[in-house]
Structures are given as C-alpha cells and as structure tokens.
Amino acid sequence: MTTVGNPGSTTAEYERAPSRFTDRITADGRDGWPAEAGRYRLVVSRACPWASRALVVRRLLGLEDAISLAVVDPLQDERSWRFTLDPDGRDPVLGIAFLGEAYAARDPGHDGGISVPALVDVPSGRLVTNDYAQITLDLATEWTALHREGAPDLYPEPLRDEIDEVAEDVHRNLNNGVYLAGFAKSQRAYERAYRNLFACWDRLSERLSTRRYLVGDTITEADVRLFTTLVRFDAVYHGHFKCNRNKLAEDPVLWAYARDLFQTPGFGDTVDFDHIKRHYYRVHTDINPTQVVPLGPDASGWSAPHHREELGGRPFGDGTPPGPPAAEEVPPRGRAGAPGA
C-alpha cells in the first residue's frame, strides 16, 4: 500500500502502481527463495487492506512460528513506512529504521514506491516480494509443509477458477474501487468509480443472501480479499473516500457477512481500527488537510450476533480454527468496543 498509487499520473483517474518485486517464495525454491521456517519476515501496516490480507492468511494457516511479523507505524514520513513502534525506532530483527532500506538492499537504484505487505529475507536483509496478490496465494499453496494441523484450504484446486473470477470483480470494483473514487481528480472519474463500486456491492449482497461464503461452503481467498475492504468501509471509505451511497451497517446481508468473518478467529483479531483511521485521515492530506481523525463510528456493533450460521457452511471445512494469537501480536488499540476505536 502506498498513499497515492501512481503520483506521476496526469489522468483524472487514480492509477494503482503495479508491484515492482514479484519473486515468489515456493516449496521448491525455483525463484531462489525456498519456503523455510524462520527465514523471512512479513512487514505489514495494520492500516493497509492489502497487507491485512497477509495478516489474516498467516493466522488462518498457522504460519506465525514460520514467518515472523513486523508492524510499521501507521503514519509515514517522506521515507515512507517506518519502524517507530519498535524500541529505538528500529525493527528488532532486520535492524532497519525504514522499510525502504530493505528495498534498497534488493535494488540500490529503486526510486519507486515503498509498499506493504513485504516479505524480507532475514539473512540478507533484502526485499523478496511486495506482490500482495501473489503472497497470500503462495502462503496457501507453497507453504503447506509448514501449515498448522487443521489449517483450512483457502485456495482449493477445484474452485480456483471461480475464486479468481469473484476475486477479480471484487478487486477491480471494490478493493481498488474505493481508491478510484477517493483519489479521483474529476467529477466524471469519481462518478464512474462510485457506480461501478456499488454495482459490485449489489452483486455481492445478492450472492451472499443465500450462501455463507463467496465460493463453496468454506472460507476461501475470496472472502479474505473482500473482508479487508469491508472492515474499513464505514470507518474510512464511506466518508473519507466519498463512497457514501450507504454504509456497510445499512446493508443487512454484507453487514452480517462481515461480522461473521470478524468474529471468526484469524480475522477480527488482526484488525486495528485506530491504525486504520489515523493512517487514512492523517496521511491523505490532499483529501483531509486538517488531519482531524473522527472518533466514530462505534465499533461495538462488530460483536453483535450475525446469524449467518443459519445458511450452513463450515468456516474451516474439515479443519479447525486457529488458536488465540500471541499476546504480542494482538492489536493494542482499536479493537471492537475498545477505547479509541
């Protein structure tokens, strides 16, 4: 996640910069990066929906002991993501103050964006990949030898075409659609993004009115990708990005679906509403020049009953839910109902 996508764009439409580093960490190490416990560090911002996908998948698959976690400050400076939440302002494992240092170790000439999620090779300190779309798929399919016992299959082979189709619609019109609306530089570009977003919204609401999950009867990659946008919608996208036809809490189907996932181990326990709101409202000064962060909305509703179990489905299929998160990985603020949420 970067703050402005492609800052060099001269068009009225927001353009998301593509992932620059797309090496893959695989079981056979064919790109030179084998899946090994303890070798890589996942760097995330809890504010970022793209990084949050990796947080959720890592929890669901039980990869916490295999891949260590670094959380950056939700506020950036001119050098982008920084480790000011850690003692002495440095990541205790990588020893760096800015994520950009891992990018420079990979490519000293890199002058593009510094984005999360990022997987960094601990021995060399080099960035391996910032390909947010591929990272979670590889965690699900290439790291299976290190999955916890009872880990779900988030990308089942018989359903991959359908998952990809649904995920592409969600990405184009909702995941990225909120940014197309929020960063639009003309009324026409904004209205186009707004209409596409809510057309997709209505398709999803109809689809989920009769089924608990997007594809099949268990949680898949498609649900992870939708959740990380929905959980930010009322807190940020509805007002800050002008996606205000309706709130998530005003759609009975999607609101219940989002609460169902939020209350599922591995989803809500990765969410930090404080980081989310402070990042968007304080970093996007072109949209919110005062940098005032709203106190609402009330997050306690995320804990309300959802009744989605009446639709059937088995969240983890033949598997089991993950155990509680490690104490040091529980967001300290911004949990549902917590002060400052």
Short mmCIF file of C-alpha atoms in Angstrom, two decimals:
data_model
loop_
_atom_site.label_atom_id
_atom_site.label_comp_id
_atom_site.label_asym_id
_atom_site.label_seq_id
_atom_site.Cartn_x
_atom_site.Cartn_y
_atom_site.Cartn_z
CA MET A 1 0.00 0.00 0.00
CA THR A 2 1.28 3.40 -0.95
CA THR A 3 -0.51 6.63 -0.22
CA VAL A 4 -1.02 7.90 -3.72
CA GLY A 5 -0.67 4.93 -6.06
CA ASN A 6 0.98 6.44 -9.12
CA PRO A 7 1.90 10.03 -8.19
CA GLY A 8 3.15 10.68 -11.71
CA SER A 9 -0.26 10.11 -13.25
CA THR A 10 -1.72 13.05 -15.14
CA THR A 11 -5.09 11.45 -15.72
CA ALA A 12 -8.26 12.14 -13.78
CA GLU A 13 -8.44 8.53 -12.68
CA TYR A 14 -6.35 7.06 -9.89
CA GLU A 15 -3.82 4.54 -11.13
CA ARG A 16 -2.50 1.87 -8.76
CA ALA A 17 1.19 1.27 -9.24
CA PRO A 18 1.94 -2.39 -10.02
CA SER A 19 4.03 -4.49 -7.64
CA ARG A 20 7.66 -3.98 -8.62
CA PHE A 21 9.22 -7.02 -6.96
CA THR A 22 7.45 -10.24 -7.83
CA ASP A 23 9.82 -13.06 -6.91
CA ARG A 24 7.97 -15.96 -5.33
CA ILE A 25 8.78 -17.94 -2.21
CA THR A 26 7.95 -21.51 -3.18
CA ALA A 27 8.25 -25.06 -1.89
CA ASP A 28 10.92 -25.89 -4.48
CA GLY A 29 12.67 -22.52 -4.34
CA ARG A 30 12.56 -22.10 -8.09
CA ASP A 31 12.98 -18.30 -7.83
CA GLY A 32 15.84 -18.75 -5.40
CA TRP A 33 13.63 -18.31 -2.36
CA PRO A 34 12.61 -21.64 -0.76
CA ALA A 35 9.87 -21.72 1.85
CA GLU A 36 11.81 -22.14 5.09
CA ALA A 37 10.74 -21.56 8.68
CA GLY A 38 12.42 -18.52 10.22
CA ARG A 39 14.00 -17.21 7.05
CA TYR A 40 11.52 -14.46 6.12
CA ARG A 41 9.92 -11.54 7.92
CA LEU A 42 6.49 -10.25 6.93
CA VAL A 43 6.30 -6.47 7.15
CA VAL A 44 2.79 -5.03 7.33
CA SER A 45 0.80 -1.97 8.21
CA ARG A 46 -2.38 -2.78 10.10
CA ALA A 47 -3.90 0.23 8.33
CA CYS A 48 -3.43 -1.29 4.88
CA PRO A 49 -6.10 -3.60 3.41
CA TRP A 50 -3.60 -5.25 1.05
CA ALA A 51 -1.22 -6.04 3.92
CA SER A 52 -4.10 -7.16 6.12
CA ARG A 53 -4.81 -10.00 3.69
CA ALA A 54 -1.41 -11.46 4.54
CA LEU A 55 -2.04 -10.98 8.27
CA VAL A 56 -5.32 -12.91 8.07
CA VAL A 57 -3.95 -15.74 5.91
CA ARG A 58 -0.87 -16.12 8.09
CA ARG A 59 -3.14 -16.53 11.13
CA LEU A 60 -5.60 -18.90 9.47
CA LEU A 61 -2.82 -21.18 8.24
CA GLY A 62 -0.86 -21.09 11.49
CA LEU A 63 2.32 -19.69 9.97
CA GLU A 64 3.15 -17.40 12.89
CA ASP A 65 6.12 -19.50 14.01
CA ALA A 66 7.38 -19.93 10.46
CA ILE A 67 7.16 -16.28 9.35
CA SER A 68 7.89 -13.55 11.88
CA LEU A 69 5.92 -10.30 11.86
CA ALA A 70 6.94 -6.64 11.77
CA VAL A 71 4.30 -3.92 12.11
CA VAL A 72 5.11 -0.42 10.88
CA ASP A 73 3.83 2.88 12.19
CA PRO A 74 0.51 3.82 10.53
CA LEU A 75 1.91 7.29 9.87
CA GLN A 76 4.59 7.76 7.24
CA ASP A 77 7.15 10.46 6.59
CA GLU A 78 8.99 11.33 3.39
CA ARG A 79 10.84 8.00 3.59
CA SER A 80 7.57 6.07 3.79
CA TRP A 81 6.95 3.18 6.18
CA ARG A 82 8.97 3.38 9.39
CA PHE A 83 9.55 1.19 12.44
CA THR A 84 8.88 3.83 15.08
CA LEU A 85 6.63 1.45 17.05
CA ASP A 86 9.73 -0.57 17.97
CA PRO A 87 12.34 0.30 20.61
CA ASP A 88 14.87 2.81 19.29
CA GLY A 89 12.81 3.11 16.10
CA ARG A 90 14.34 0.02 14.50
CA ASP A 91 12.93 -3.36 13.64
CA PRO A 92 14.49 -5.73 16.18
CA VAL A 93 15.07 -8.50 13.63
CA LEU A 94 16.05 -6.61 10.48
CA GLY A 95 17.80 -3.78 12.31
CA ILE A 96 16.42 -1.12 9.97
CA ALA A 97 14.53 2.09 10.66
CA PHE A 98 12.65 2.26 7.35
CA LEU A 99 11.23 -0.47 5.13
CA GLY A 100 12.87 1.37 2.24
CA GLU A 101 16.22 0.07 3.46
CA ALA A 102 15.17 -3.48 2.55
CA TYR A 103 14.09 -2.23 -0.87
CA ALA A 104 17.48 -0.55 -1.32
CA ALA A 105 19.26 -3.74 -0.29
CA ARG A 106 17.38 -5.51 -3.08
CA ASP A 107 17.80 -2.75 -5.67
CA PRO A 108 20.03 0.22 -4.77
CA GLY A 109 18.61 2.14 -7.71
CA HIS A 110 14.96 1.69 -6.78
CA ASP A 111 13.20 5.05 -6.75
CA GLY A 112 9.59 3.87 -6.82
CA GLY A 113 7.04 3.40 -4.08
CA ILE A 114 7.68 1.56 -0.83
CA SER A 115 4.67 -0.66 -0.24
CA VAL A 116 3.37 -3.25 2.18
CA PRO A 117 2.97 -6.15 2.54
CA ALA A 118 6.61 -7.01 2.04
CA LEU A 119 8.44 -10.26 2.65
CA VAL A 120 12.08 -9.68 3.55
CA ASP A 121 14.88 -12.25 3.60
CA VAL A 122 16.25 -12.02 7.15
CA PRO A 123 19.83 -13.24 6.49
CA SER A 124 20.48 -10.74 3.70
CA GLY A 125 18.02 -8.00 4.70
CA ARG A 126 16.80 -7.89 1.09
CA LEU A 127 13.21 -7.48 -0.01
CA VAL A 128 11.94 -10.64 -1.70
CA THR A 129 8.46 -9.60 -2.82
CA ASN A 130 5.85 -6.90 -2.44
CA ASP A 131 3.37 -8.71 -4.70
CA TYR A 132 0.35 -8.53 -2.39
CA ALA A 133 -1.89 -10.54 -4.72
CA GLN A 134 0.51 -13.47 -5.03
CA ILE A 135 1.80 -13.51 -1.45
CA THR A 136 -1.39 -14.89 0.06
CA LEU A 137 -1.88 -17.45 -2.71
CA ASP A 138 1.64 -18.72 -2.15
CA LEU A 139 1.16 -18.88 1.61
CA ALA A 140 -1.85 -21.10 0.93
CA THR A 141 -0.25 -23.36 -1.69
CA GLU A 142 3.56 -23.25 -1.38
CA TRP A 143 3.92 -23.26 2.41
CA THR A 144 1.72 -26.31 3.08
CA ALA A 145 4.55 -28.25 4.76
CA LEU A 146 4.61 -25.58 7.47
CA HIS A 147 0.85 -25.11 7.88
CA ARG A 148 -0.60 -25.88 11.30
CA GLU A 149 -2.51 -29.09 11.79
CA GLY A 150 -6.13 -28.44 10.78
CA ALA A 151 -5.29 -25.47 8.56
CA PRO A 152 -8.05 -24.72 6.00
CA ASP A 153 -7.55 -24.93 2.25
CA LEU A 154 -8.03 -21.30 1.26
CA TYR A 155 -7.42 -21.92 -2.44
CA PRO A 156 -8.89 -25.35 -3.20
CA GLU A 157 -7.93 -26.50 -6.68
CA PRO A 158 -11.47 -27.43 -7.88
CA LEU A 159 -12.70 -23.91 -7.02
CA ARG A 160 -9.78 -21.81 -8.20
CA ASP A 161 -11.37 -20.57 -11.41
CA GLU A 162 -14.47 -19.40 -9.54
CA ILE A 163 -12.40 -17.86 -6.73
CA ASP A 164 -10.29 -15.99 -9.30
CA GLU A 165 -13.39 -14.74 -11.13
CA VAL A 166 -15.08 -13.46 -7.99
CA ALA A 167 -11.85 -12.00 -6.63
CA GLU A 168 -11.20 -10.13 -9.87
CA ASP A 169 -14.63 -8.45 -9.73
CA VAL A 170 -14.07 -7.57 -6.08
CA HIS A 171 -10.59 -6.22 -6.78
CA ARG A 172 -11.48 -4.11 -9.79
CA ASN A 173 -14.64 -2.56 -8.42
CA LEU A 174 -14.41 -2.69 -4.62
CA ASN A 175 -10.88 -3.28 -3.26
CA ASN A 176 -9.43 -0.80 -5.76
CA GLY A 177 -12.76 0.88 -6.48
CA VAL A 178 -12.75 2.76 -3.17
CA TYR A 179 -9.41 4.29 -4.17
CA LEU A 180 -10.65 5.11 -7.66
CA ALA A 181 -13.44 7.08 -6.00
CA GLY A 182 -11.40 8.59 -3.19
CA PHE A 183 -8.47 9.77 -5.33
CA ALA A 184 -10.46 10.74 -8.44
CA LYS A 185 -9.38 14.07 -9.88
CA SER A 186 -12.60 14.82 -11.72
CA GLN A 187 -16.32 14.51 -11.08
CA ARG A 188 -16.69 12.16 -14.03
CA ALA A 189 -13.94 9.80 -12.83
CA TYR A 190 -15.40 9.79 -9.33
CA GLU A 191 -18.93 9.04 -10.50
CA ARG A 192 -17.74 6.20 -12.73
CA ALA A 193 -15.88 4.59 -9.83
CA TYR A 194 -18.81 5.17 -7.46
CA ARG A 195 -21.32 3.50 -9.80
CA ASN A 196 -19.04 0.53 -10.51
CA LEU A 197 -18.34 0.10 -6.82
CA PHE A 198 -21.97 -0.06 -5.78
CA ALA A 199 -22.96 -2.22 -8.74
CA CYS A 200 -20.38 -4.72 -7.47
CA TRP A 201 -21.66 -4.18 -3.92
CA ASP A 202 -25.17 -5.13 -5.00
CA ARG A 203 -23.93 -8.22 -6.83
CA LEU A 204 -22.10 -9.35 -3.71
CA SER A 205 -25.06 -8.65 -1.46
CA GLU A 206 -27.32 -10.72 -3.69
CA ARG A 207 -24.78 -13.54 -3.95
CA LEU A 208 -24.32 -13.70 -0.18
CA SER A 209 -28.02 -13.55 0.62
CA THR A 210 -28.31 -17.31 0.11
CA ARG A 211 -24.79 -18.55 0.89
CA ARG A 212 -22.50 -18.01 3.83
CA TYR A 213 -19.28 -17.59 1.88
CA LEU A 214 -18.40 -16.29 -1.57
CA VAL A 215 -17.27 -19.58 -3.12
CA GLY A 216 -18.15 -23.03 -1.88
CA ASP A 217 -19.20 -23.63 1.72
CA THR A 218 -15.95 -22.67 3.45
CA ILE A 219 -13.76 -19.59 3.83
CA THR A 220 -11.50 -19.04 0.82
CA GLU A 221 -9.09 -16.46 -0.50
CA ALA A 222 -12.07 -14.61 -2.00
CA ASP A 223 -13.55 -13.97 1.45
CA VAL A 224 -10.23 -12.71 2.80
CA ARG A 225 -9.95 -10.21 -0.04
CA LEU A 226 -13.46 -8.89 0.44
CA PHE A 227 -13.25 -8.70 4.23
CA THR A 228 -10.28 -6.35 4.38
CA THR A 229 -12.17 -3.72 2.39
CA LEU A 230 -15.49 -4.19 4.17
CA VAL A 231 -13.94 -3.84 7.63
CA ARG A 232 -12.61 -0.40 6.65
CA PHE A 233 -15.70 0.77 4.84
CA ASP A 234 -17.69 2.68 7.46
CA ALA A 235 -14.60 3.88 9.33
CA VAL A 236 -12.86 5.31 6.26
CA TYR A 237 -14.23 4.74 2.78
CA HIS A 238 -17.81 5.89 3.33
CA GLY A 239 -16.85 9.43 4.33
CA HIS A 240 -13.17 9.96 3.58
CA PHE A 241 -13.38 8.45 0.09
CA LYS A 242 -16.95 9.66 -0.64
CA CYS A 243 -18.31 6.12 -1.10
CA ASN A 244 -21.47 7.19 0.60
CA ARG A 245 -24.48 5.64 -1.10
CA ASN A 246 -24.88 3.61 2.05
CA LYS A 247 -22.86 2.36 4.99
CA LEU A 248 -21.90 -1.26 5.45
CA ALA A 249 -24.04 -1.27 8.60
CA GLU A 250 -27.05 -0.34 6.46
CA ASP A 251 -26.78 -3.43 4.23
CA PRO A 252 -28.27 -6.36 6.19
CA VAL A 253 -26.51 -9.03 4.13
CA LEU A 254 -22.99 -7.63 3.83
CA TRP A 255 -23.02 -6.29 7.38
CA ALA A 256 -23.93 -9.73 8.76
CA TYR A 257 -21.37 -11.40 6.47
CA ALA A 258 -18.61 -9.02 7.60
CA ARG A 259 -19.49 -9.55 11.27
CA ASP A 260 -19.44 -13.31 10.75
CA LEU A 261 -15.88 -13.12 9.43
CA PHE A 262 -14.80 -10.54 12.02
CA GLN A 263 -15.88 -12.91 14.78
CA THR A 264 -14.06 -15.83 13.17
CA PRO A 265 -10.59 -16.44 14.69
CA GLY A 266 -7.95 -15.04 12.37
CA PHE A 267 -9.98 -12.10 11.07
CA GLY A 268 -11.09 -9.62 13.72
CA ASP A 269 -8.09 -10.35 15.93
CA THR A 270 -5.85 -8.79 13.25
CA VAL A 271 -7.86 -5.55 12.93
CA ASP A 272 -6.75 -2.26 14.47
CA PHE A 273 -9.31 0.50 13.85
CA ASP A 274 -7.03 3.06 15.46
CA HIS A 275 -4.25 2.40 12.94
CA ILE A 276 -6.75 2.36 10.09
CA LYS A 277 -8.29 5.73 10.91
CA ARG A 278 -5.08 7.50 11.85
CA HIS A 279 -3.39 6.44 8.61
CA TYR A 280 -6.12 7.44 6.19
CA TYR A 281 -7.17 10.68 7.87
CA ARG A 282 -3.68 11.93 8.72
CA VAL A 283 -1.63 10.76 5.72
CA HIS A 284 -4.02 11.75 2.93
CA THR A 285 -3.63 15.47 3.50
CA ASP A 286 -4.81 16.29 -0.03
CA ILE A 287 -8.21 14.87 0.96
CA ASN A 288 -8.20 15.80 4.66
CA PRO A 289 -5.85 18.79 5.08
CA THR A 290 -6.79 19.31 8.73
CA GLN A 291 -5.68 15.76 9.61
CA VAL A 292 -8.53 15.57 12.11
CA VAL A 293 -9.32 11.92 12.88
CA PRO A 294 -13.01 11.15 13.55
CA LEU A 295 -13.97 9.49 16.82
CA GLY A 296 -16.62 7.29 15.23
CA PRO A 297 -18.11 5.07 14.12
CA ASP A 298 -18.89 2.98 17.19
CA ALA A 299 -17.09 -0.32 16.65
CA SER A 300 -19.03 -2.29 19.25
CA GLY A 301 -21.52 -3.47 16.60
CA TRP A 302 -18.87 -5.79 15.17
CA SER A 303 -19.51 -8.10 18.12
CA ALA A 304 -23.29 -8.31 17.58
CA PRO A 305 -24.87 -11.65 16.60
CA HIS A 306 -24.92 -12.24 12.84
CA HIS A 307 -26.98 -15.45 12.46
CA ARG A 308 -25.09 -16.39 9.30
CA GLU A 309 -24.62 -19.92 10.60
CA GLU A 310 -28.26 -20.48 9.62
CA LEU A 311 -27.09 -20.56 5.99
CA GLY A 312 -24.92 -23.59 6.71
CA GLY A 313 -21.33 -23.78 5.63
CA ARG A 314 -18.27 -24.78 7.62
CA PRO A 315 -15.77 -21.96 8.12
CA PHE A 316 -12.69 -24.20 8.11
CA GLY A 317 -14.05 -27.18 6.17
CA ASP A 318 -12.56 -30.34 7.62
CA GLY A 319 -10.04 -28.26 9.53
CA THR A 320 -10.13 -26.32 12.76
CA PRO A 321 -9.93 -22.67 13.80
CA PRO A 322 -6.54 -21.23 14.71
CA GLY A 323 -5.67 -20.84 18.35
CA PRO A 324 -5.50 -17.47 20.09
CA PRO A 325 -2.98 -15.01 18.67
CA ALA A 326 0.27 -14.47 20.51
CA ALA A 327 -0.10 -11.70 23.07
CA GLU A 328 2.47 -9.53 21.32
CA GLU A 329 0.50 -9.70 18.07
CA VAL A 330 -2.87 -8.59 19.44
CA PRO A 331 -3.52 -5.00 18.32
CA PRO A 332 -3.18 -2.91 21.49
CA ARG A 333 -5.85 -0.42 20.48
CA GLY A 334 -8.78 -0.10 18.13
CA ARG A 335 -10.40 -3.46 18.83
CA ALA A 336 -14.19 -3.63 18.67
CA GLY A 337 -15.56 -1.77 21.64
CA ALA A 338 -12.14 -0.64 22.83
CA PRO A 339 -11.44 2.96 23.77
CA GLY A 340 -10.29 4.92 20.77
CA ALA A 341 -11.92 2.50 18.32
#
